[in-house]
PDB file of C-alpha atoms in Angstrom:
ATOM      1  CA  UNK A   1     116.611 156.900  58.417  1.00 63.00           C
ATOM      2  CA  UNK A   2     116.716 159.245  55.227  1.00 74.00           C
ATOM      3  CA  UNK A   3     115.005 155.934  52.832  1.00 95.00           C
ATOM      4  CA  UNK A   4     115.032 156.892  49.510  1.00 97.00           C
ATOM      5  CA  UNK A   5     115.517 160.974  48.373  1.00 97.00           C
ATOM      6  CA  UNK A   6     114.629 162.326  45.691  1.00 97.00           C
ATOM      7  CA  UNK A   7     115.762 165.516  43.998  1.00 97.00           C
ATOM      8  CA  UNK A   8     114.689 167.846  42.648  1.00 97.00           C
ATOM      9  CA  UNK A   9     110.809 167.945  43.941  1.00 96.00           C
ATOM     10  CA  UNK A  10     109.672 170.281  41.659  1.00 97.00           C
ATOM     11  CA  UNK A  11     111.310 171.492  38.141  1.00 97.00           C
ATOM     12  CA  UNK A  12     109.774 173.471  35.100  1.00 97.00           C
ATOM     13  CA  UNK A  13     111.431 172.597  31.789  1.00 97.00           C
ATOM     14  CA  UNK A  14     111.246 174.399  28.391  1.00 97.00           C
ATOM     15  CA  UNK A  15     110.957 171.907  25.228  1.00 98.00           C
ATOM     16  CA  UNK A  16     114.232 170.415  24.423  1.00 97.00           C
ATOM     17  CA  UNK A  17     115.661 171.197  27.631  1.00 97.00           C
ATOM     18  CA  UNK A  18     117.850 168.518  29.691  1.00 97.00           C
ATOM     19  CA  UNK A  19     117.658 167.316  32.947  1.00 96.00           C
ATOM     20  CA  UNK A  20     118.842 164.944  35.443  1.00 98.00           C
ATOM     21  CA  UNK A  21     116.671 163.507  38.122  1.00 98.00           C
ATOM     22  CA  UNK A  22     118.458 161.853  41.106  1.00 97.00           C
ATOM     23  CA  UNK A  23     117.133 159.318  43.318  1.00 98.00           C
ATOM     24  CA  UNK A  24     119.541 158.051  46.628  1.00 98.00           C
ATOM     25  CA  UNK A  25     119.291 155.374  48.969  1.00 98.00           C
ATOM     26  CA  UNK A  26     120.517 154.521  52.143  1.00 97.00           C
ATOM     27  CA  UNK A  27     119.256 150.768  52.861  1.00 96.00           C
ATOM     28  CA  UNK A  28     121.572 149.320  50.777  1.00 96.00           C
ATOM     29  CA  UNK A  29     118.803 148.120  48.440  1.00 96.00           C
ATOM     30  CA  UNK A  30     119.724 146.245  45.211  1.00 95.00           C
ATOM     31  CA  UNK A  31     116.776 147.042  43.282  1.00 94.00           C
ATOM     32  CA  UNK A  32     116.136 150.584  42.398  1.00 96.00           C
ATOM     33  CA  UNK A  33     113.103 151.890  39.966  1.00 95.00           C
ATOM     34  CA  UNK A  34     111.892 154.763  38.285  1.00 97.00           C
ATOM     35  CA  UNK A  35     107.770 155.051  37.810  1.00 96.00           C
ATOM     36  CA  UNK A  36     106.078 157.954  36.491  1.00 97.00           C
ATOM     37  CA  UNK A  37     102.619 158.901  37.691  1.00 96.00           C
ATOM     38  CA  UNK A  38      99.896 160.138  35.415  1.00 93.00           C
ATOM     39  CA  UNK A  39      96.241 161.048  36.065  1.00 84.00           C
ATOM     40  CA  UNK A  40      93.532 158.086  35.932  1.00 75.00           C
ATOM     41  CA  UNK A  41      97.121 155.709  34.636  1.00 76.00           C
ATOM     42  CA  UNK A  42      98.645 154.281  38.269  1.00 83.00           C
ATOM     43  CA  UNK A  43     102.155 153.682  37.622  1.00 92.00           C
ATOM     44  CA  UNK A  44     104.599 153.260  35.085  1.00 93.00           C
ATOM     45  CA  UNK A  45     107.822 151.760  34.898  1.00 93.00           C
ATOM     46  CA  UNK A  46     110.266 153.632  32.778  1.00 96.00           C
ATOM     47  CA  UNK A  47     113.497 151.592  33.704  1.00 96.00           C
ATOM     48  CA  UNK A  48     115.027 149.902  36.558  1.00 94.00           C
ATOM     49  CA  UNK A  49     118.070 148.320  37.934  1.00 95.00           C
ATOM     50  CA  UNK A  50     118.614 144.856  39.777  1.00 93.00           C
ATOM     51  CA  UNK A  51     121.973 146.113  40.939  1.00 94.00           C
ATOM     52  CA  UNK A  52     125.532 148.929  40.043  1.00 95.00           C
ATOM     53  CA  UNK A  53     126.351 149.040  37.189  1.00 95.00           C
ATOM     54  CA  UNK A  54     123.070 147.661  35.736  1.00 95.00           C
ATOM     55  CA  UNK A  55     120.268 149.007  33.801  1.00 96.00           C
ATOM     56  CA  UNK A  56     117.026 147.902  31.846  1.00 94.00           C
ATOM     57  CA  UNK A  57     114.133 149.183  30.484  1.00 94.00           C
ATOM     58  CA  UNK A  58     110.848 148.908  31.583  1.00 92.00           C
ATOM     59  CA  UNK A  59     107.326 149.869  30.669  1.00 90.00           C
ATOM     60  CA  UNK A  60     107.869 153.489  29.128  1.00 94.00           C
ATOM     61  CA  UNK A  61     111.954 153.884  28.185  1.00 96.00           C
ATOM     62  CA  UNK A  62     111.487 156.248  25.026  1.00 96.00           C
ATOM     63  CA  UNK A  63     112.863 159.837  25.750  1.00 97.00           C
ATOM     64  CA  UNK A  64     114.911 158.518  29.236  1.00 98.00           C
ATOM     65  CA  UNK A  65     118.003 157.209  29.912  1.00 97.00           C
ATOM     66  CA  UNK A  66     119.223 155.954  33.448  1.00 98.00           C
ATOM     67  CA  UNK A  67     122.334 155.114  34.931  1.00 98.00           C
ATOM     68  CA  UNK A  68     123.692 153.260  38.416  1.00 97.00           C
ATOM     69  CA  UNK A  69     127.075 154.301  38.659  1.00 95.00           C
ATOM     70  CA  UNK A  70     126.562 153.468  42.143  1.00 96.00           C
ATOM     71  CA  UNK A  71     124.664 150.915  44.398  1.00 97.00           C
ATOM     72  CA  UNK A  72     123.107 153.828  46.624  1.00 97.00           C
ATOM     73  CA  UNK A  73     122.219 156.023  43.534  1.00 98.00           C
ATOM     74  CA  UNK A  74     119.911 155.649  40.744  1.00 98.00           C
ATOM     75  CA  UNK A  75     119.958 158.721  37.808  1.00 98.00           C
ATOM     76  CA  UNK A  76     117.178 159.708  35.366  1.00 98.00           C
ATOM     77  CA  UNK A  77     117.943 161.469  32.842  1.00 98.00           C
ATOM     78  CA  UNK A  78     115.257 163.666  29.817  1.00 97.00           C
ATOM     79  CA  UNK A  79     118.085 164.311  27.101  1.00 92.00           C
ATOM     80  CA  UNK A  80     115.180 166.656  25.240  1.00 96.00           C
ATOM     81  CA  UNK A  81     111.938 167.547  27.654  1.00 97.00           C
ATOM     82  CA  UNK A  82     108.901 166.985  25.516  1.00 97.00           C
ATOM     83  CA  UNK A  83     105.500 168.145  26.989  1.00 97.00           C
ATOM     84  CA  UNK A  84     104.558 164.711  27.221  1.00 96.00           C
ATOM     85  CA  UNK A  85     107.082 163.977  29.327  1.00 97.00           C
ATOM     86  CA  UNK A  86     104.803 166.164  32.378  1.00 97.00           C
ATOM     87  CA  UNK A  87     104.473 163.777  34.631  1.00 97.00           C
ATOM     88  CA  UNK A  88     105.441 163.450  38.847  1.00 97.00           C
ATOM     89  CA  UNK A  89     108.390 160.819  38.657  1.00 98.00           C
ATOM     90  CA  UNK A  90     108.561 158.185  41.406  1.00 98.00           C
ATOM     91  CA  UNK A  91     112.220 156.392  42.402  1.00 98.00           C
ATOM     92  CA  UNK A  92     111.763 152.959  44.341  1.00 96.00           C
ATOM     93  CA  UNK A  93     114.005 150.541  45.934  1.00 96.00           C
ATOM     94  CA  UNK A  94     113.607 146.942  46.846  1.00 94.00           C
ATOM     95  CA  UNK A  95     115.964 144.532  48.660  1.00 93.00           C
ATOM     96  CA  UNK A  96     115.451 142.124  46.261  1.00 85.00           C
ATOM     97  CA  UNK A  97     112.891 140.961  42.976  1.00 79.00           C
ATOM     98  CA  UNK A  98     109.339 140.036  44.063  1.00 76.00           C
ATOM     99  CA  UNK A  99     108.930 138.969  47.812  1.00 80.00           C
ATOM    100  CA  UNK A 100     109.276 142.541  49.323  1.00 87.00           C
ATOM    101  CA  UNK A 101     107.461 145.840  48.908  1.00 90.00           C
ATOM    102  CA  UNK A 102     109.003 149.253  47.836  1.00 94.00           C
ATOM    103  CA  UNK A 103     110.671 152.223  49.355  1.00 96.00           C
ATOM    104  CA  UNK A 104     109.065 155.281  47.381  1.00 97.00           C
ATOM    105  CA  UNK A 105     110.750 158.177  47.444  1.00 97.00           C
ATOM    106  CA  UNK A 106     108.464 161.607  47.697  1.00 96.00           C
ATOM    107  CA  UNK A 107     108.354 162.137  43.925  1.00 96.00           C
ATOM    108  CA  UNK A 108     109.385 164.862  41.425  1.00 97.00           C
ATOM    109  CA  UNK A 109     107.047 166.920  39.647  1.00 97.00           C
ATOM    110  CA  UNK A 110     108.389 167.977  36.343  1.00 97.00           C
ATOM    111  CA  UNK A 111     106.669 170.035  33.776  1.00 97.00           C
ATOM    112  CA  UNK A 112     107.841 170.803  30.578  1.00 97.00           C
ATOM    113  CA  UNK A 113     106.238 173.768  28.864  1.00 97.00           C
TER     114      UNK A 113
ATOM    115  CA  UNK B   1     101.624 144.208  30.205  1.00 50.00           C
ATOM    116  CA  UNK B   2      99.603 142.345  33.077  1.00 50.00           C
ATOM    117  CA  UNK B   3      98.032 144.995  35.768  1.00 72.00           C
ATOM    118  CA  UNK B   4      95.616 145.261  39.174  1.00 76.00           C
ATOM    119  CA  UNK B   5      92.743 146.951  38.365  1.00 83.00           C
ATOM    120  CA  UNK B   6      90.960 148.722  41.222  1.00 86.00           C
ATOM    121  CA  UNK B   7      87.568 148.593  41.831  1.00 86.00           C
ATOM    122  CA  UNK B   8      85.778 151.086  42.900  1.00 92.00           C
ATOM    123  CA  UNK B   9      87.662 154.167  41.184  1.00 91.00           C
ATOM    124  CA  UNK B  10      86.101 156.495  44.231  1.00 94.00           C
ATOM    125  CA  UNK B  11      84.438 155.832  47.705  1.00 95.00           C
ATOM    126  CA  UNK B  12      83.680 158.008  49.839  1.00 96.00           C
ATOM    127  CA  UNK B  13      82.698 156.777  54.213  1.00 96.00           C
ATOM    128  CA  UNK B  14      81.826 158.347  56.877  1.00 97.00           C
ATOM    129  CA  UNK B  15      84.478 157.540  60.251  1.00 97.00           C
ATOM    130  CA  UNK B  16      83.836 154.491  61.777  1.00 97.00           C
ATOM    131  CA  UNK B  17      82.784 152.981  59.132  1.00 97.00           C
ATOM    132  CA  UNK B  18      84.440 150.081  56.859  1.00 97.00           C
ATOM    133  CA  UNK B  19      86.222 150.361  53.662  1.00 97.00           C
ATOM    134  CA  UNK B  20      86.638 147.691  51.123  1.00 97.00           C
ATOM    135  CA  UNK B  21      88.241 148.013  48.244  1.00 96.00           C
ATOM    136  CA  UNK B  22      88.678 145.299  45.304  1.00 96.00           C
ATOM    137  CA  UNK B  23      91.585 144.554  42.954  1.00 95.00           C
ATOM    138  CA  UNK B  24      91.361 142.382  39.623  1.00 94.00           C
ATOM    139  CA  UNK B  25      94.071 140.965  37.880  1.00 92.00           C
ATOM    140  CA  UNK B  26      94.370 138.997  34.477  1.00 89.00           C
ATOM    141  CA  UNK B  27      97.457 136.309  34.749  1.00 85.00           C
ATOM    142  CA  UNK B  28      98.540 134.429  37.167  1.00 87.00           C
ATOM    143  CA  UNK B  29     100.738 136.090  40.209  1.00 88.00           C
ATOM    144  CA  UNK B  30     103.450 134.867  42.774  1.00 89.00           C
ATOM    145  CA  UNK B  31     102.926 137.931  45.205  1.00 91.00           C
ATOM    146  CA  UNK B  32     100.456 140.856  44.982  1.00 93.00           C
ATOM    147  CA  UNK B  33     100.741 144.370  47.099  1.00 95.00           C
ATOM    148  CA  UNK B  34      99.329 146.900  48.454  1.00 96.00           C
ATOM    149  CA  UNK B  35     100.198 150.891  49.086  1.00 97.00           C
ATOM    150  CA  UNK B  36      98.686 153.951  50.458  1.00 97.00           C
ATOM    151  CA  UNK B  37      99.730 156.983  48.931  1.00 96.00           C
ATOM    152  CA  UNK B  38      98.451 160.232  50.573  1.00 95.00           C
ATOM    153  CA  UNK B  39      98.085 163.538  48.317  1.00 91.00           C
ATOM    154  CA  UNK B  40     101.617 164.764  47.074  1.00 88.00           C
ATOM    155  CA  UNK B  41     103.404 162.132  48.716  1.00 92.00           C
ATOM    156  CA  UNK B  42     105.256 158.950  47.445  1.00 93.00           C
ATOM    157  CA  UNK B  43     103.722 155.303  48.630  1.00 96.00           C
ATOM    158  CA  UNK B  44     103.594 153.730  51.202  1.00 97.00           C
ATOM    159  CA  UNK B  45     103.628 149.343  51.190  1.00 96.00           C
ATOM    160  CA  UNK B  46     101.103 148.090  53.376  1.00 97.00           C
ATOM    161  CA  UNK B  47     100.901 144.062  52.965  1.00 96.00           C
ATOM    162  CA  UNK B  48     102.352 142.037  50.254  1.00 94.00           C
ATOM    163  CA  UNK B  49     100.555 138.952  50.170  1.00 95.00           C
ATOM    164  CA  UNK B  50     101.709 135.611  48.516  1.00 93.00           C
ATOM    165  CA  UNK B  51     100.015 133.721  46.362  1.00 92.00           C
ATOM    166  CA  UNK B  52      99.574 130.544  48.855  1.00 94.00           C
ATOM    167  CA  UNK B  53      98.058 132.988  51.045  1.00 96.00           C
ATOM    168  CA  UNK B  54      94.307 133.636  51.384  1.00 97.00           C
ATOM    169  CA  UNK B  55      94.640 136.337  53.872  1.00 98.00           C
ATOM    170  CA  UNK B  56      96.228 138.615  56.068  1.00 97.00           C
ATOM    171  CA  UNK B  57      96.026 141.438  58.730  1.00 96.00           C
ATOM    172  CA  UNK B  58      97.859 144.218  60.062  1.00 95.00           C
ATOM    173  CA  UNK B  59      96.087 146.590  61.918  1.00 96.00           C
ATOM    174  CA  UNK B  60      93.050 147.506  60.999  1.00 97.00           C
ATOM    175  CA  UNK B  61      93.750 146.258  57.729  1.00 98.00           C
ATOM    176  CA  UNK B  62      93.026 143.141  56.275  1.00 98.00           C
ATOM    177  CA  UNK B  63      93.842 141.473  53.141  1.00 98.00           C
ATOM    178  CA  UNK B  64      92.341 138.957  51.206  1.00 98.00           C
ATOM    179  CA  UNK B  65      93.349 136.649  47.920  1.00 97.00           C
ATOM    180  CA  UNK B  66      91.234 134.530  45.659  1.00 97.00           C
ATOM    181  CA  UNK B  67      93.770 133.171  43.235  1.00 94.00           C
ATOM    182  CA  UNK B  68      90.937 130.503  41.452  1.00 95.00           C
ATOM    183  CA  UNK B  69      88.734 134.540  40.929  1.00 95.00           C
ATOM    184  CA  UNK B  70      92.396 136.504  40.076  1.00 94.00           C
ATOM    185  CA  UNK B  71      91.145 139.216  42.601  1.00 96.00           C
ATOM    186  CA  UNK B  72      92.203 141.069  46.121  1.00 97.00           C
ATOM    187  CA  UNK B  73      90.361 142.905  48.308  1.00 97.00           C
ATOM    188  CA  UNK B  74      91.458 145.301  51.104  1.00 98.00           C
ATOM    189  CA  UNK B  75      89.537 145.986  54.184  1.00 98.00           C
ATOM    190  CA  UNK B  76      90.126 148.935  56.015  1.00 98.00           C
ATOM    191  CA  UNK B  77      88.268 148.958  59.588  1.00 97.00           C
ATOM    192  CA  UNK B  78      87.053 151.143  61.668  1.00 97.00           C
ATOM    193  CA  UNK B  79      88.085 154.071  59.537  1.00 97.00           C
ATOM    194  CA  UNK B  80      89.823 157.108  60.282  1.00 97.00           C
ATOM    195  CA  UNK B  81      90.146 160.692  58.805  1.00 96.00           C
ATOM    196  CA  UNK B  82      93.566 159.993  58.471  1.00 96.00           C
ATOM    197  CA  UNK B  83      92.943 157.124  55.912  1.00 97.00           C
ATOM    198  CA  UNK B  84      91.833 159.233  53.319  1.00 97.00           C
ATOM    199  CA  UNK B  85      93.821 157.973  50.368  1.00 97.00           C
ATOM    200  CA  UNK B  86      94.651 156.572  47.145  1.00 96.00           C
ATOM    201  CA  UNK B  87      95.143 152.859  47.339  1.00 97.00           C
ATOM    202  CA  UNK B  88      96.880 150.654  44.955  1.00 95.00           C
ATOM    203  CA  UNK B  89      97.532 146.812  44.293  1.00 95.00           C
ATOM    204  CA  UNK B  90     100.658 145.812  42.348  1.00 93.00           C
ATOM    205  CA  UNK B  91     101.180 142.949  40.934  1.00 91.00           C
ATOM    206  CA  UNK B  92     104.128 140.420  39.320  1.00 84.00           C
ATOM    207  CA  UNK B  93     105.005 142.686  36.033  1.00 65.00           C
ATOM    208  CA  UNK B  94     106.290 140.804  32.943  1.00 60.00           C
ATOM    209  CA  UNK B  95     109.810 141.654  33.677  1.00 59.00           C
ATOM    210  CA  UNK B  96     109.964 139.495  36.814  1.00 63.00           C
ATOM    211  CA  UNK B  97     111.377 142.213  38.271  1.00 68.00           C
ATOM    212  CA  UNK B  98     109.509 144.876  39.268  1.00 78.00           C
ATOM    213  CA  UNK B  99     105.360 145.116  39.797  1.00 86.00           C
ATOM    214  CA  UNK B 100     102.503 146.716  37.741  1.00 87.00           C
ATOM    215  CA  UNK B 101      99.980 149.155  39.483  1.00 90.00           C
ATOM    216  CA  UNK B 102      96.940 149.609  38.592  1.00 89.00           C
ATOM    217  CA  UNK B 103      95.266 152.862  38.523  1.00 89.00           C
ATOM    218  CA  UNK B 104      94.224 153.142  42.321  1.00 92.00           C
ATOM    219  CA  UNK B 105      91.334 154.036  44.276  1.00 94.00           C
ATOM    220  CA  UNK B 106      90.325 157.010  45.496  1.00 95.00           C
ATOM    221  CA  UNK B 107      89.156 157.028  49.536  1.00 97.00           C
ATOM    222  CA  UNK B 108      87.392 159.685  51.415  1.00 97.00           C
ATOM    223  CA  UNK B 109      86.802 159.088  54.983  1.00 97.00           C
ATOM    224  CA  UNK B 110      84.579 162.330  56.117  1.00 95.00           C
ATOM    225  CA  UNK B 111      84.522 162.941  59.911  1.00 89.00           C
TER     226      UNK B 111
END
């Protein structure tokens, strides 16, 4: 009864630098989302995916790119870490659009110095 | 883009005691949520709650929804230490996908 896994929890980035965030699932959830969490800002959608093989952007794309290779997996990835980009990143997953709540997963904190 | 907006920010109760906590929205809304989220942690759903609903329980929660005021409240009774908490509402986003948080509040139950 893993839910939704993130890795890693905690990563410190130099400008410029690239990383990969992955997020799994074991529900077999359609839906999978990535949110990053700022002070005093709740929740932000960066992009999301309504299924493999699919991807769209959401809220706050610039500076990410994602990719769902497979149903179970969801990838984030920061092709250049600004310091902006600091932030504790959230994955989610949903059976399906609107009617049911989220699976979090515990969250990465990334800094980028 | 359309988003909950928490009300208060920060509350602080002492155990026992009741905790309500309000959520504003500006569009209309098929289905509106709430989470826990406990420090360092990811969130955690609570009750989604249509929009032909007025209310609904679970536990010692219970949740309300005034479509004609575009507002939420959740009532926490009875409180516990263990309730202290950031809570959010989420909302319909624009996408039709996915929901908008708002910025959450902030609840301290002190024993």
């Amino acid at each position: 009864n893993a839910g939704v896994t993130q890795t890693p929890k905690f990563r410190v980035l130099k400008t410029g630098q690239s990383m990969t965030l992955l997020c799994a699932q074991d529900m077999n959830h359609e839906y999978m989302y990535w949110y990053r969490q700022d002070p005093g800002m709740g929740l932000r959608l960066i992009h999301y995916s309504v299924g493999e093989g699919t991807t769209a952007k959401g809220e706050v794309p610039d500076g990410y790119n994602v990719s769902r290779l497979k149903k179970q997996n969801f990838l984030l990835g920061l092709e250049s870490a600004a310091p902006s980009q600091t932030s504790v990143y959230f994955c989610a997953s949903s059976p399906a659009a609107g009617m049911y709540g989220y699976t979090f997963g515990s969250g990465t904190r990334l800094t980028v110095v | 883009s359309q988003q909950g907006e928490e009300d208060p920010q920060a509350l602080s109760i002492q155990e026992g005691e009741n905790a309500t906590m309000n959520c504003s929205y500006k569009t209309s809304i098929n289905n509106l949520q709430w989470y826990r989220q406990n420090s360092g942690r990811g969130l955690v759903h609570l009750i989604l709650i249509r929009s032909n609903e007025r209310e609904k329980h679970s536990g010692r929660l219970r949740v309300t929804l005034d479509t004609s005021k575009k507002s939420s409240s959740l009532l926490i009774t009875a409180s516990r230490a263990a309730d202290t908490a950031s809570y959010f509402c989420a909302t319909d986003g624009d996408y039709g996908q996915n929901f908008v948080f708002g910025p959450g509040t902030r609840l301290s139950v002190l024993p």
